[in-house]
Short mmCIF file of N, CA and C in Angstrom, two decimals:
data_model
loop_
_atom_site.label_atom_id
_atom_site.label_comp_id
_atom_site.label_asym_id
_atom_site.label_seq_id
_atom_site.Cartn_x
_atom_site.Cartn_y
_atom_site.Cartn_z
N MET A 1 7.34 10.26 9.45
CA MET A 1 7.13 8.77 9.12
C MET A 1 7.14 8.61 7.74
N SER A 2 7.87 8.40 6.55
CA SER A 2 7.65 8.15 5.12
C SER A 2 7.65 6.73 5.30
N VAL A 3 6.83 6.62 4.00
CA VAL A 3 6.49 5.39 3.22
C VAL A 3 6.62 4.89 1.90
N LEU A 4 6.63 3.87 1.62
CA LEU A 4 7.08 3.27 0.01
C LEU A 4 6.50 2.19 0.15
N TYR A 5 5.72 1.89 -1.22
CA TYR A 5 5.16 0.55 -2.15
C TYR A 5 6.06 0.24 -3.06
N MET A 6 6.41 -0.82 -2.68
CA MET A 6 6.42 -1.53 -3.73
C MET A 6 5.40 -3.40 -4.18
N ASP A 7 5.84 -3.43 -5.17
CA ASP A 7 5.11 -4.50 -5.88
C ASP A 7 6.33 -5.78 -5.95
N SER A 8 6.00 -7.07 -5.29
CA SER A 8 6.44 -8.07 -4.96
C SER A 8 5.87 -9.49 -5.69
N PRO A 9 6.50 -10.29 -5.57
CA PRO A 9 5.79 -11.71 -5.85
C PRO A 9 4.84 -12.07 -5.27
N LEU A 10 4.33 -11.16 -4.08
CA LEU A 10 3.12 -11.52 -3.08
C LEU A 10 2.40 -10.35 -2.95
N GLY A 11 2.85 -9.68 -3.92
CA GLY A 11 1.68 -8.29 -3.83
C GLY A 11 2.10 -7.19 -3.40
N ARG A 12 1.66 -6.34 -3.25
CA ARG A 12 2.23 -4.99 -3.08
C ARG A 12 2.67 -4.97 -1.70
N ILE A 13 3.64 -4.24 -1.25
CA ILE A 13 4.10 -4.40 0.24
C ILE A 13 4.29 -2.82 0.23
N VAL A 14 3.79 -2.28 1.41
CA VAL A 14 4.21 -1.02 1.95
C VAL A 14 5.55 -1.49 3.49
N ILE A 15 6.23 -0.06 3.02
CA ILE A 15 7.66 -0.09 3.96
C ILE A 15 7.35 0.97 4.66
N ALA A 16 7.85 1.16 5.76
CA ALA A 16 7.96 2.56 6.84
C ALA A 16 9.30 2.72 7.53
N GLU A 17 9.62 3.83 7.20
CA GLU A 17 10.71 4.44 7.90
C GLU A 17 10.05 5.62 8.92
N THR A 18 10.53 5.24 10.02
CA THR A 18 10.26 6.26 11.53
C THR A 18 11.90 6.41 12.04
N GLU A 19 12.03 7.74 11.92
CA GLU A 19 13.56 8.43 12.62
C GLU A 19 14.62 7.28 12.43
N GLY A 20 14.86 6.98 11.14
CA GLY A 20 16.27 6.58 10.38
C GLY A 20 15.92 4.88 10.57
N TYR A 21 14.76 4.31 11.19
CA TYR A 21 15.09 3.21 11.28
C TYR A 21 13.84 2.18 10.21
N ILE A 22 13.84 1.24 9.70
CA ILE A 22 12.60 0.68 8.87
C ILE A 22 11.91 0.14 10.34
N SER A 23 10.53 0.59 10.05
CA SER A 23 9.47 0.21 11.23
C SER A 23 8.38 -0.57 10.92
N LYS A 24 8.29 -0.71 9.73
CA LYS A 24 7.14 -1.64 9.32
C LYS A 24 7.35 -1.98 7.61
N VAL A 25 7.40 -3.48 7.35
CA VAL A 25 6.86 -3.95 6.45
C VAL A 25 5.95 -4.95 6.11
N SER A 26 4.58 -4.83 5.35
CA SER A 26 3.49 -5.23 5.52
C SER A 26 3.01 -5.65 4.07
N PHE A 27 2.23 -6.59 4.11
CA PHE A 27 1.51 -6.55 2.77
C PHE A 27 0.34 -6.11 2.72
N ILE A 28 -0.09 -5.27 1.68
CA ILE A 28 -1.04 -4.19 1.20
C ILE A 28 -2.56 -4.48 1.34
N ASP A 29 -2.65 -5.93 1.18
CA ASP A 29 -3.71 -6.35 1.26
C ASP A 29 -4.66 -6.81 2.83
N LYS A 30 -3.37 -6.32 3.48
CA LYS A 30 -3.37 -6.60 5.37
C LYS A 30 -4.02 -5.26 5.86
N GLU A 31 -3.88 -4.21 5.08
CA GLU A 31 -4.27 -2.89 5.00
C GLU A 31 -4.09 -2.06 3.89
N PRO A 32 -5.53 -1.14 4.17
CA PRO A 32 -5.13 -0.38 3.04
C PRO A 32 -4.54 0.82 2.93
N ALA A 33 -4.15 1.00 1.95
CA ALA A 33 -2.58 1.97 1.64
C ALA A 33 -3.54 3.73 1.46
N PRO A 34 -3.00 4.54 2.22
CA PRO A 34 -3.56 5.95 2.67
C PRO A 34 -4.08 6.29 1.26
N SER A 35 -5.00 7.45 1.39
CA SER A 35 -5.20 7.91 -0.19
C SER A 35 -5.29 9.53 0.76
N ILE A 36 -5.30 10.30 -0.44
CA ILE A 36 -6.06 11.65 0.08
C ILE A 36 -7.39 11.85 -0.43
N GLN A 37 -8.12 11.06 -0.75
CA GLN A 37 -9.16 10.65 -0.36
C GLN A 37 -10.05 10.29 0.63
N ASP A 38 -9.06 10.26 1.60
CA ASP A 38 -9.33 9.37 2.86
C ASP A 38 -9.66 10.85 4.20
N GLY A 39 -9.77 11.58 3.84
CA GLY A 39 -9.96 12.73 4.42
C GLY A 39 -8.79 13.79 4.75
N PRO A 40 -9.03 14.96 5.54
CA PRO A 40 -7.94 15.45 5.79
C PRO A 40 -6.93 15.08 6.55
N VAL A 41 -5.64 15.47 6.40
CA VAL A 41 -4.41 14.58 6.76
C VAL A 41 -4.00 15.73 7.78
N GLN A 42 -3.27 15.32 9.39
CA GLN A 42 -3.38 15.93 10.10
C GLN A 42 -2.05 16.68 9.73
N PRO A 43 -1.77 18.11 9.99
CA PRO A 43 -0.21 18.52 9.56
C PRO A 43 0.81 17.99 10.43
N GLY A 44 1.92 17.69 9.74
CA GLY A 44 3.15 16.92 10.46
C GLY A 44 2.68 15.63 10.74
N ASN A 45 2.08 15.33 9.98
CA ASN A 45 1.72 13.47 10.45
C ASN A 45 1.10 12.82 8.85
N GLN A 46 1.48 13.56 8.18
CA GLN A 46 1.38 13.31 6.21
C GLN A 46 2.49 12.44 5.97
N PRO A 47 1.77 11.24 5.79
CA PRO A 47 2.81 9.82 5.30
C PRO A 47 4.00 10.53 3.93
N THR A 48 4.85 10.33 3.95
CA THR A 48 5.44 10.32 2.39
C THR A 48 5.30 9.38 2.03
N GLU A 49 5.06 9.16 0.56
CA GLU A 49 4.84 7.77 -0.04
C GLU A 49 5.14 7.43 -1.60
N ALA A 50 6.04 6.62 -2.03
CA ALA A 50 6.32 6.45 -3.51
C ALA A 50 5.64 4.94 -3.67
N ALA A 51 5.72 4.58 -4.91
CA ALA A 51 5.71 2.72 -5.32
C ALA A 51 6.83 2.82 -6.42
N ILE A 52 7.65 1.15 -5.44
CA ILE A 52 8.87 0.96 -6.41
C ILE A 52 8.29 -0.38 -7.39
N PRO A 53 7.85 -0.81 -8.29
CA PRO A 53 7.67 -1.90 -8.79
C PRO A 53 9.02 -2.83 -8.75
N LEU A 54 8.83 -4.21 -8.90
CA LEU A 54 9.61 -4.98 -8.31
C LEU A 54 10.80 -4.74 -9.66
N HIS A 55 11.96 -4.80 -9.41
CA HIS A 55 12.98 -5.22 -10.86
C HIS A 55 12.99 -3.64 -11.86
N HIS A 56 12.25 -2.56 -11.29
CA HIS A 56 12.14 -1.54 -11.72
C HIS A 56 11.74 0.21 -11.20
N GLU A 57 13.37 0.16 -10.59
CA GLU A 57 13.56 1.14 -10.03
C GLU A 57 13.24 2.78 -10.46
N SER A 58 13.71 2.37 -11.56
CA SER A 58 13.63 3.77 -12.31
C SER A 58 11.73 4.07 -12.65
N ALA A 59 10.82 2.97 -12.59
CA ALA A 59 9.76 3.67 -12.46
C ALA A 59 9.33 3.86 -10.94
N ILE A 60 9.31 5.11 -10.26
CA ILE A 60 8.92 5.34 -8.98
C ILE A 60 7.14 6.37 -9.56
N GLN A 61 6.37 5.65 -8.68
CA GLN A 61 5.01 6.79 -8.89
C GLN A 61 4.67 7.03 -7.76
N GLN A 62 4.56 8.58 -7.34
CA GLN A 62 4.28 9.03 -6.05
C GLN A 62 3.30 9.62 -5.86
N ALA A 63 2.32 9.35 -4.64
CA ALA A 63 0.99 10.27 -4.13
C ALA A 63 1.51 11.28 -3.97
N PHE A 64 2.76 11.69 -3.74
CA PHE A 64 2.93 13.18 -2.83
C PHE A 64 4.18 13.32 -4.08
N PRO A 65 3.49 14.20 -4.97
CA PRO A 65 4.94 14.38 -6.28
C PRO A 65 5.98 15.27 -5.60
N ASP A 66 5.72 15.83 -4.53
CA ASP A 66 6.85 17.04 -3.63
C ASP A 66 7.68 16.22 -2.91
N GLU A 67 7.61 14.88 -2.84
CA GLU A 67 8.16 13.86 -1.82
C GLU A 67 8.56 12.98 -2.47
N THR A 68 10.31 12.41 -2.15
CA THR A 68 11.05 11.66 -2.55
C THR A 68 10.98 10.32 -1.58
N PRO A 69 11.32 9.26 -1.79
CA PRO A 69 11.43 7.91 -0.75
C PRO A 69 13.16 8.23 -0.26
N THR A 70 13.25 7.91 0.95
CA THR A 70 14.47 7.99 1.82
C THR A 70 15.37 7.51 0.73
N PRO A 71 16.70 7.82 1.32
CA PRO A 71 17.75 6.17 1.09
C PRO A 71 17.15 5.10 1.77
N LEU A 72 17.07 5.48 3.20
CA LEU A 72 16.97 4.15 3.76
C LEU A 72 15.83 3.04 3.46
N LEU A 73 14.53 3.82 3.11
CA LEU A 73 13.53 3.07 2.15
C LEU A 73 13.87 2.26 0.86
N ARG A 74 14.46 3.30 0.31
CA ARG A 74 15.09 3.13 -1.28
C ARG A 74 15.80 1.39 -1.10
N GLU A 75 16.87 1.59 -0.19
CA GLU A 75 17.68 0.24 0.17
C GLU A 75 16.98 -0.78 0.69
N CYS A 76 15.75 -0.66 1.79
CA CYS A 76 14.86 -1.76 1.65
C CYS A 76 14.36 -2.12 0.87
N ALA A 77 14.30 -1.16 -0.08
CA ALA A 77 13.24 -1.84 -1.23
C ALA A 77 14.30 -2.70 -2.05
N ALA A 78 15.29 -2.31 -2.01
CA ALA A 78 16.48 -3.40 -3.23
C ALA A 78 16.59 -4.21 -2.43
N GLN A 79 16.63 -4.42 -1.39
CA GLN A 79 17.15 -5.52 -0.45
C GLN A 79 16.02 -5.94 -0.40
N LEU A 80 15.20 -6.50 -0.47
CA LEU A 80 13.77 -7.12 -0.60
C LEU A 80 13.55 -7.49 -1.94
N ASP A 81 13.89 -6.63 -3.05
CA ASP A 81 14.02 -7.09 -4.30
C ASP A 81 15.11 -8.20 -4.96
N ALA A 82 16.69 -7.87 -4.04
CA ALA A 82 17.22 -9.17 -4.24
C ALA A 82 16.72 -9.96 -3.55
N TYR A 83 16.28 -10.19 -2.24
CA TYR A 83 15.92 -11.47 -1.54
C TYR A 83 14.87 -12.21 -2.49
N PHE A 84 14.21 -11.88 -3.10
CA PHE A 84 12.90 -12.44 -3.97
C PHE A 84 13.84 -12.66 -5.26
N ARG A 85 14.75 -12.07 -5.80
CA ARG A 85 15.75 -12.68 -6.87
C ARG A 85 16.37 -13.72 -6.39
N LYS A 86 16.88 -14.34 -5.25
CA LYS A 86 17.51 -15.38 -4.77
C LYS A 86 18.85 -14.53 -4.29
N ASP A 87 19.05 -13.45 -4.35
CA ASP A 87 20.60 -12.81 -4.40
C ASP A 87 20.39 -12.43 -3.04
N LEU A 88 20.07 -12.60 -2.05
CA LEU A 88 19.96 -11.99 -0.86
C LEU A 88 19.55 -13.03 0.51
N ARG A 89 20.27 -13.29 1.03
CA ARG A 89 19.77 -13.89 2.44
C ARG A 89 19.99 -13.39 3.58
N ALA A 90 20.47 -12.39 3.92
CA ALA A 90 20.40 -11.81 4.98
C ALA A 90 20.18 -10.13 4.99
N PHE A 91 19.35 -9.65 5.78
CA PHE A 91 19.48 -8.06 5.47
C PHE A 91 20.16 -7.66 6.24
N ASP A 92 20.44 -6.06 6.15
CA ASP A 92 21.44 -5.56 6.66
C ASP A 92 21.05 -3.93 6.59
N LEU A 93 19.54 -3.83 7.89
CA LEU A 93 18.92 -2.73 7.77
C LEU A 93 18.70 -2.18 9.44
N PRO A 94 18.94 -1.02 9.35
CA PRO A 94 18.08 -1.03 10.71
C PRO A 94 16.86 -0.85 11.25
N LEU A 95 16.28 -1.41 12.38
CA LEU A 95 15.24 -2.04 12.21
C LEU A 95 14.65 -1.80 14.02
N ARG A 96 13.31 -0.72 13.80
CA ARG A 96 12.71 -0.54 15.22
C ARG A 96 11.54 -1.01 15.12
N GLN A 97 10.87 -1.56 16.14
CA GLN A 97 9.19 -1.28 16.16
C GLN A 97 9.08 -1.45 17.53
N GLU A 98 7.87 -1.06 17.70
CA GLU A 98 7.19 -0.51 19.12
C GLU A 98 6.79 -1.62 19.94
N GLY A 99 7.13 -2.28 20.88
CA GLY A 99 6.71 -3.99 21.40
C GLY A 99 6.95 -3.63 22.75
N SER A 100 6.62 -4.49 23.60
CA SER A 100 6.85 -5.02 24.73
C SER A 100 8.58 -5.46 25.03
N PRO A 101 8.82 -5.59 26.06
CA PRO A 101 10.12 -6.08 26.20
C PRO A 101 10.40 -7.53 26.02
N PHE A 102 9.07 -8.47 26.31
CA PHE A 102 9.19 -9.87 26.07
C PHE A 102 8.84 -9.98 23.96
N GLN A 103 8.02 -9.01 23.91
CA GLN A 103 8.00 -9.24 21.90
C GLN A 103 9.46 -8.69 21.29
N GLN A 104 10.06 -7.66 22.24
CA GLN A 104 11.57 -7.32 21.47
C GLN A 104 12.43 -8.38 21.45
N LEU A 105 12.39 -9.27 23.02
CA LEU A 105 12.91 -10.65 22.80
C LEU A 105 12.54 -11.42 21.82
N VAL A 106 11.45 -11.54 21.55
CA VAL A 106 10.98 -12.93 20.41
C VAL A 106 11.61 -11.96 19.40
N TRP A 107 11.41 -10.96 18.97
CA TRP A 107 11.66 -10.98 17.45
C TRP A 107 13.38 -10.63 17.26
N GLN A 108 14.18 -10.64 18.22
CA GLN A 108 15.48 -10.78 18.20
C GLN A 108 15.79 -12.01 17.93
N ASN A 109 15.09 -12.95 18.84
CA ASN A 109 15.17 -14.72 18.70
C ASN A 109 14.79 -14.63 17.03
N LEU A 110 13.84 -14.22 16.23
CA LEU A 110 13.41 -14.76 15.09
C LEU A 110 14.69 -14.22 14.35
N LEU A 111 15.61 -13.23 14.42
CA LEU A 111 16.19 -12.79 13.45
C LEU A 111 17.88 -13.72 13.63
N THR A 112 17.64 -14.73 14.54
CA THR A 112 18.52 -15.57 14.35
C THR A 112 18.31 -16.65 13.83
N ILE A 113 17.06 -17.11 13.72
CA ILE A 113 16.83 -18.25 12.59
C ILE A 113 17.23 -18.22 11.28
N PRO A 114 18.19 -18.84 11.11
CA PRO A 114 18.85 -19.21 9.45
C PRO A 114 18.22 -18.83 8.48
N PHE A 115 18.24 -18.64 7.20
CA PHE A 115 17.95 -18.42 5.96
C PHE A 115 17.58 -19.84 5.44
N GLY A 116 16.22 -20.22 5.33
CA GLY A 116 16.25 -21.40 4.93
C GLY A 116 15.71 -22.53 5.77
N GLU A 117 15.73 -21.96 7.03
CA GLU A 117 15.58 -23.52 8.40
C GLU A 117 14.53 -22.71 8.68
N THR A 118 13.63 -23.72 9.78
CA THR A 118 12.60 -23.42 10.25
C THR A 118 12.82 -23.70 11.62
N ILE A 119 12.15 -23.08 12.35
CA ILE A 119 11.74 -23.73 14.01
C ILE A 119 10.89 -23.99 14.53
N THR A 120 10.21 -24.34 15.45
CA THR A 120 8.72 -24.67 16.17
C THR A 120 8.68 -23.73 17.21
N TYR A 121 7.12 -23.43 17.31
CA TYR A 121 6.86 -22.27 18.17
C TYR A 121 7.34 -23.10 19.81
N LEU A 122 7.15 -24.47 19.98
CA LEU A 122 8.26 -24.76 21.15
C LEU A 122 9.54 -24.26 21.12
N ALA A 123 10.34 -24.75 19.70
CA ALA A 123 11.46 -24.38 19.94
C ALA A 123 12.13 -22.75 20.05
N LEU A 124 11.01 -22.45 19.65
CA LEU A 124 11.14 -20.43 20.17
C LEU A 124 11.01 -20.13 21.35
N ALA A 125 9.66 -21.06 22.14
CA ALA A 125 9.91 -21.03 23.46
C ALA A 125 10.68 -21.33 24.43
N LYS A 126 11.30 -22.31 24.45
CA LYS A 126 12.75 -23.02 24.59
C LYS A 126 13.94 -22.06 24.44
N ARG A 127 13.85 -21.56 23.38
CA ARG A 127 15.23 -20.15 23.10
C ARG A 127 14.88 -19.02 24.24
N LEU A 128 13.45 -19.15 24.50
CA LEU A 128 13.54 -18.01 25.36
C LEU A 128 13.57 -18.20 26.36
N GLY A 129 13.73 -19.19 26.85
CA GLY A 129 14.03 -20.06 28.24
C GLY A 129 12.77 -20.09 29.24
N ASN A 130 11.43 -20.55 28.36
CA ASN A 130 10.62 -20.91 29.11
C ASN A 130 9.67 -21.41 28.44
N VAL A 131 9.70 -22.64 28.09
CA VAL A 131 8.70 -23.55 27.24
C VAL A 131 7.25 -22.99 27.81
N LYS A 132 6.80 -22.85 29.16
CA LYS A 132 5.49 -22.78 29.20
C LYS A 132 4.72 -21.20 28.53
N SER A 133 5.66 -20.72 27.82
CA SER A 133 5.41 -19.11 27.45
C SER A 133 5.13 -19.58 25.56
N ILE A 134 5.09 -20.93 25.31
CA ILE A 134 4.92 -20.97 23.50
C ILE A 134 3.68 -20.30 23.16
N ARG A 135 2.72 -19.64 24.22
CA ARG A 135 1.18 -18.82 23.54
C ARG A 135 2.12 -17.95 23.60
N ALA A 136 2.63 -17.31 24.49
CA ALA A 136 2.84 -15.94 24.23
C ALA A 136 4.02 -15.58 23.17
N ALA A 137 5.15 -16.55 22.89
CA ALA A 137 5.61 -16.27 21.90
C ALA A 137 5.17 -16.26 20.78
N GLY A 138 4.01 -17.03 20.65
CA GLY A 138 3.36 -17.39 19.47
C GLY A 138 2.76 -15.98 19.00
N THR A 139 1.98 -15.12 20.09
CA THR A 139 1.33 -13.89 19.79
C THR A 139 2.27 -13.02 19.46
N ALA A 140 3.14 -12.74 20.10
CA ALA A 140 4.66 -12.10 19.47
C ALA A 140 4.86 -12.19 18.46
N ASN A 141 5.29 -13.61 18.13
CA ASN A 141 5.43 -13.50 16.34
C ASN A 141 4.58 -12.99 15.79
N GLY A 142 3.31 -13.09 16.12
CA GLY A 142 2.24 -12.40 15.48
C GLY A 142 2.14 -11.54 14.94
N ARG A 143 2.58 -10.57 16.40
CA ARG A 143 2.73 -9.02 15.96
C ARG A 143 3.59 -8.63 15.39
N ASN A 144 4.65 -9.52 15.02
CA ASN A 144 5.90 -8.58 14.17
C ASN A 144 5.44 -7.85 13.12
N ASN A 145 5.69 -6.52 13.16
CA ASN A 145 5.56 -5.51 12.14
C ASN A 145 6.06 -5.49 10.97
N ILE A 146 7.04 -5.81 10.97
CA ILE A 146 8.41 -5.63 9.98
C ILE A 146 8.33 -7.36 9.00
N ALA A 147 7.76 -7.62 7.97
CA ALA A 147 7.31 -8.99 7.66
C ALA A 147 8.95 -9.02 6.79
N ILE A 148 9.02 -10.86 6.80
CA ILE A 148 10.15 -11.01 5.93
C ILE A 148 11.77 -10.66 6.52
N ILE A 149 11.66 -9.55 6.68
CA ILE A 149 13.16 -8.91 7.34
C ILE A 149 13.34 -9.55 8.91
N VAL A 150 12.33 -9.42 9.66
CA VAL A 150 12.19 -10.06 10.94
C VAL A 150 11.20 -11.40 10.61
N PRO A 151 12.28 -12.51 10.17
CA PRO A 151 11.51 -13.95 9.78
C PRO A 151 10.58 -14.56 10.33
N CYS A 152 9.26 -13.78 11.00
CA CYS A 152 8.06 -14.49 11.48
C CYS A 152 7.61 -16.05 10.89
N HIS A 153 7.85 -15.92 9.38
CA HIS A 153 7.93 -17.11 8.71
C HIS A 153 8.32 -18.22 8.77
N ARG A 154 9.63 -17.86 9.54
CA ARG A 154 10.36 -19.41 9.58
C ARG A 154 9.60 -20.33 11.19
N VAL A 155 9.02 -19.60 11.61
CA VAL A 155 8.08 -20.22 12.50
C VAL A 155 6.78 -21.26 12.53
N ILE A 156 7.26 -22.61 12.67
CA ILE A 156 6.14 -23.63 12.16
C ILE A 156 5.60 -24.04 13.42
N GLY A 157 4.26 -25.15 12.83
CA GLY A 157 3.74 -25.65 14.00
C GLY A 157 4.32 -26.82 14.22
N SER A 158 4.43 -27.54 15.37
CA SER A 158 5.00 -29.07 15.86
C SER A 158 4.70 -29.94 14.56
N GLY A 159 4.98 -30.70 14.08
CA GLY A 159 5.10 -31.86 13.02
C GLY A 159 5.11 -30.81 11.37
N GLY A 160 5.98 -29.88 11.23
CA GLY A 160 6.01 -29.10 10.46
C GLY A 160 4.31 -28.21 9.84
N ALA A 161 3.58 -27.88 10.40
CA ALA A 161 1.91 -27.45 9.88
C ALA A 161 2.34 -26.08 9.56
N LEU A 162 2.07 -25.29 8.50
CA LEU A 162 2.06 -23.97 8.70
C LEU A 162 0.97 -23.43 9.10
N THR A 163 1.15 -22.84 10.18
CA THR A 163 -0.23 -22.15 11.59
C THR A 163 0.64 -20.77 11.19
N GLY A 164 -0.62 -19.86 11.55
CA GLY A 164 -0.67 -18.64 11.71
C GLY A 164 0.68 -17.52 10.93
N TYR A 165 0.11 -16.68 9.99
CA TYR A 165 0.88 -15.98 9.23
C TYR A 165 0.27 -14.90 8.99
N ALA A 166 0.30 -13.50 9.66
CA ALA A 166 -0.20 -12.05 9.22
C ALA A 166 -0.85 -12.07 7.89
N GLY A 167 0.02 -12.55 7.19
CA GLY A 167 0.31 -12.06 5.53
C GLY A 167 -0.77 -13.25 4.58
N GLY A 168 -0.88 -14.11 5.45
CA GLY A 168 -1.59 -15.48 4.89
C GLY A 168 -0.78 -16.72 4.81
N ILE A 169 -1.19 -17.52 4.92
CA ILE A 169 -0.27 -18.92 4.88
C ILE A 169 -0.07 -19.14 3.51
N TRP A 170 -0.58 -18.84 2.40
CA TRP A 170 -0.17 -19.19 1.23
C TRP A 170 1.37 -18.19 0.87
N ARG A 171 1.38 -17.07 1.64
CA ARG A 171 2.65 -16.78 1.67
C ARG A 171 3.57 -17.02 2.47
N LYS A 172 3.62 -17.67 3.54
CA LYS A 172 4.11 -18.21 4.11
C LYS A 172 5.16 -19.39 3.77
N GLN A 173 4.12 -20.08 3.20
CA GLN A 173 4.94 -21.32 1.99
C GLN A 173 5.49 -21.14 0.95
N PHE A 174 4.80 -19.51 0.52
CA PHE A 174 5.96 -19.00 -1.04
C PHE A 174 7.50 -18.73 -0.33
N LEU A 175 7.44 -17.95 1.27
CA LEU A 175 8.48 -17.61 1.41
C LEU A 175 9.60 -18.77 1.46
N LEU A 176 9.01 -19.53 2.72
CA LEU A 176 9.75 -21.01 2.91
C LEU A 176 10.31 -21.81 1.49
N ASP A 177 9.40 -21.80 0.43
CA ASP A 177 10.06 -22.31 -0.50
C ASP A 177 10.97 -21.52 -1.26
N LEU A 178 10.45 -20.46 -1.30
CA LEU A 178 12.07 -19.39 -1.94
C LEU A 178 13.32 -19.85 -1.09
N GLU A 179 13.08 -19.86 0.23
CA GLU A 179 14.25 -19.50 0.61
C GLU A 179 14.88 -21.41 0.73
N LYS A 180 14.00 -22.22 0.55
CA LYS A 180 14.52 -23.76 0.66
C LYS A 180 14.85 -24.00 -0.79
N GLY A 181 15.01 -23.16 -1.91
CA GLY A 181 15.17 -23.30 -3.45
C GLY A 181 13.81 -23.97 -3.88
N GLY A 182 12.91 -24.29 -3.45
CA GLY A 182 11.79 -24.92 -4.24
C GLY A 182 10.97 -23.82 -5.26
N LEU A 183 11.20 -22.77 -5.61
CA LEU A 183 10.78 -22.06 -6.09
C LEU A 183 12.07 -22.09 -7.60
N LEU A 184 11.13 -21.79 -9.00
CA LEU A 184 12.02 -21.34 -9.56
C LEU A 184 11.43 -20.51 -10.63
N PHE A 185 12.07 -19.29 -10.85
CA PHE A 185 11.52 -18.16 -11.67
C PHE A 185 12.18 -17.00 -12.29
#
């Protein structure tokens, strides 16, 4: 697994690549960044990590100087950067995350929600073919490990309520505003 850290308008983001697929996009305050001071690293299980500040591709700071981010990690960071600059509406990256068949179905459905639009948890359950699966769909939505790219932030509660977002409701609001054109920067 290779890991890259990038700064964004929402704080630091970690991007992970596993076997040629993006396997994680997560906010750092959700989980601490690994550190050499955290103790011994198991052989063959040491992450490769680097930090790319938003808009400053040349300012890469590496925790492990002998390693460089993979081309896929760089591409993912570039696409996220373009998304935050409002220059990208759809991501084009190979994605893979571990999950049950039901979770995979939910995550595939999330990818079909158009940029700038939202659906309710009930509508998501209906898309899955079973309105009674609303809670299970919500749970699977919350277990999405590829934030922003697999747009779990586009699922809202009934009546437009911003419920449940692992990165924090304020980030969900930011992303929805960004996509609807409400942010000026």
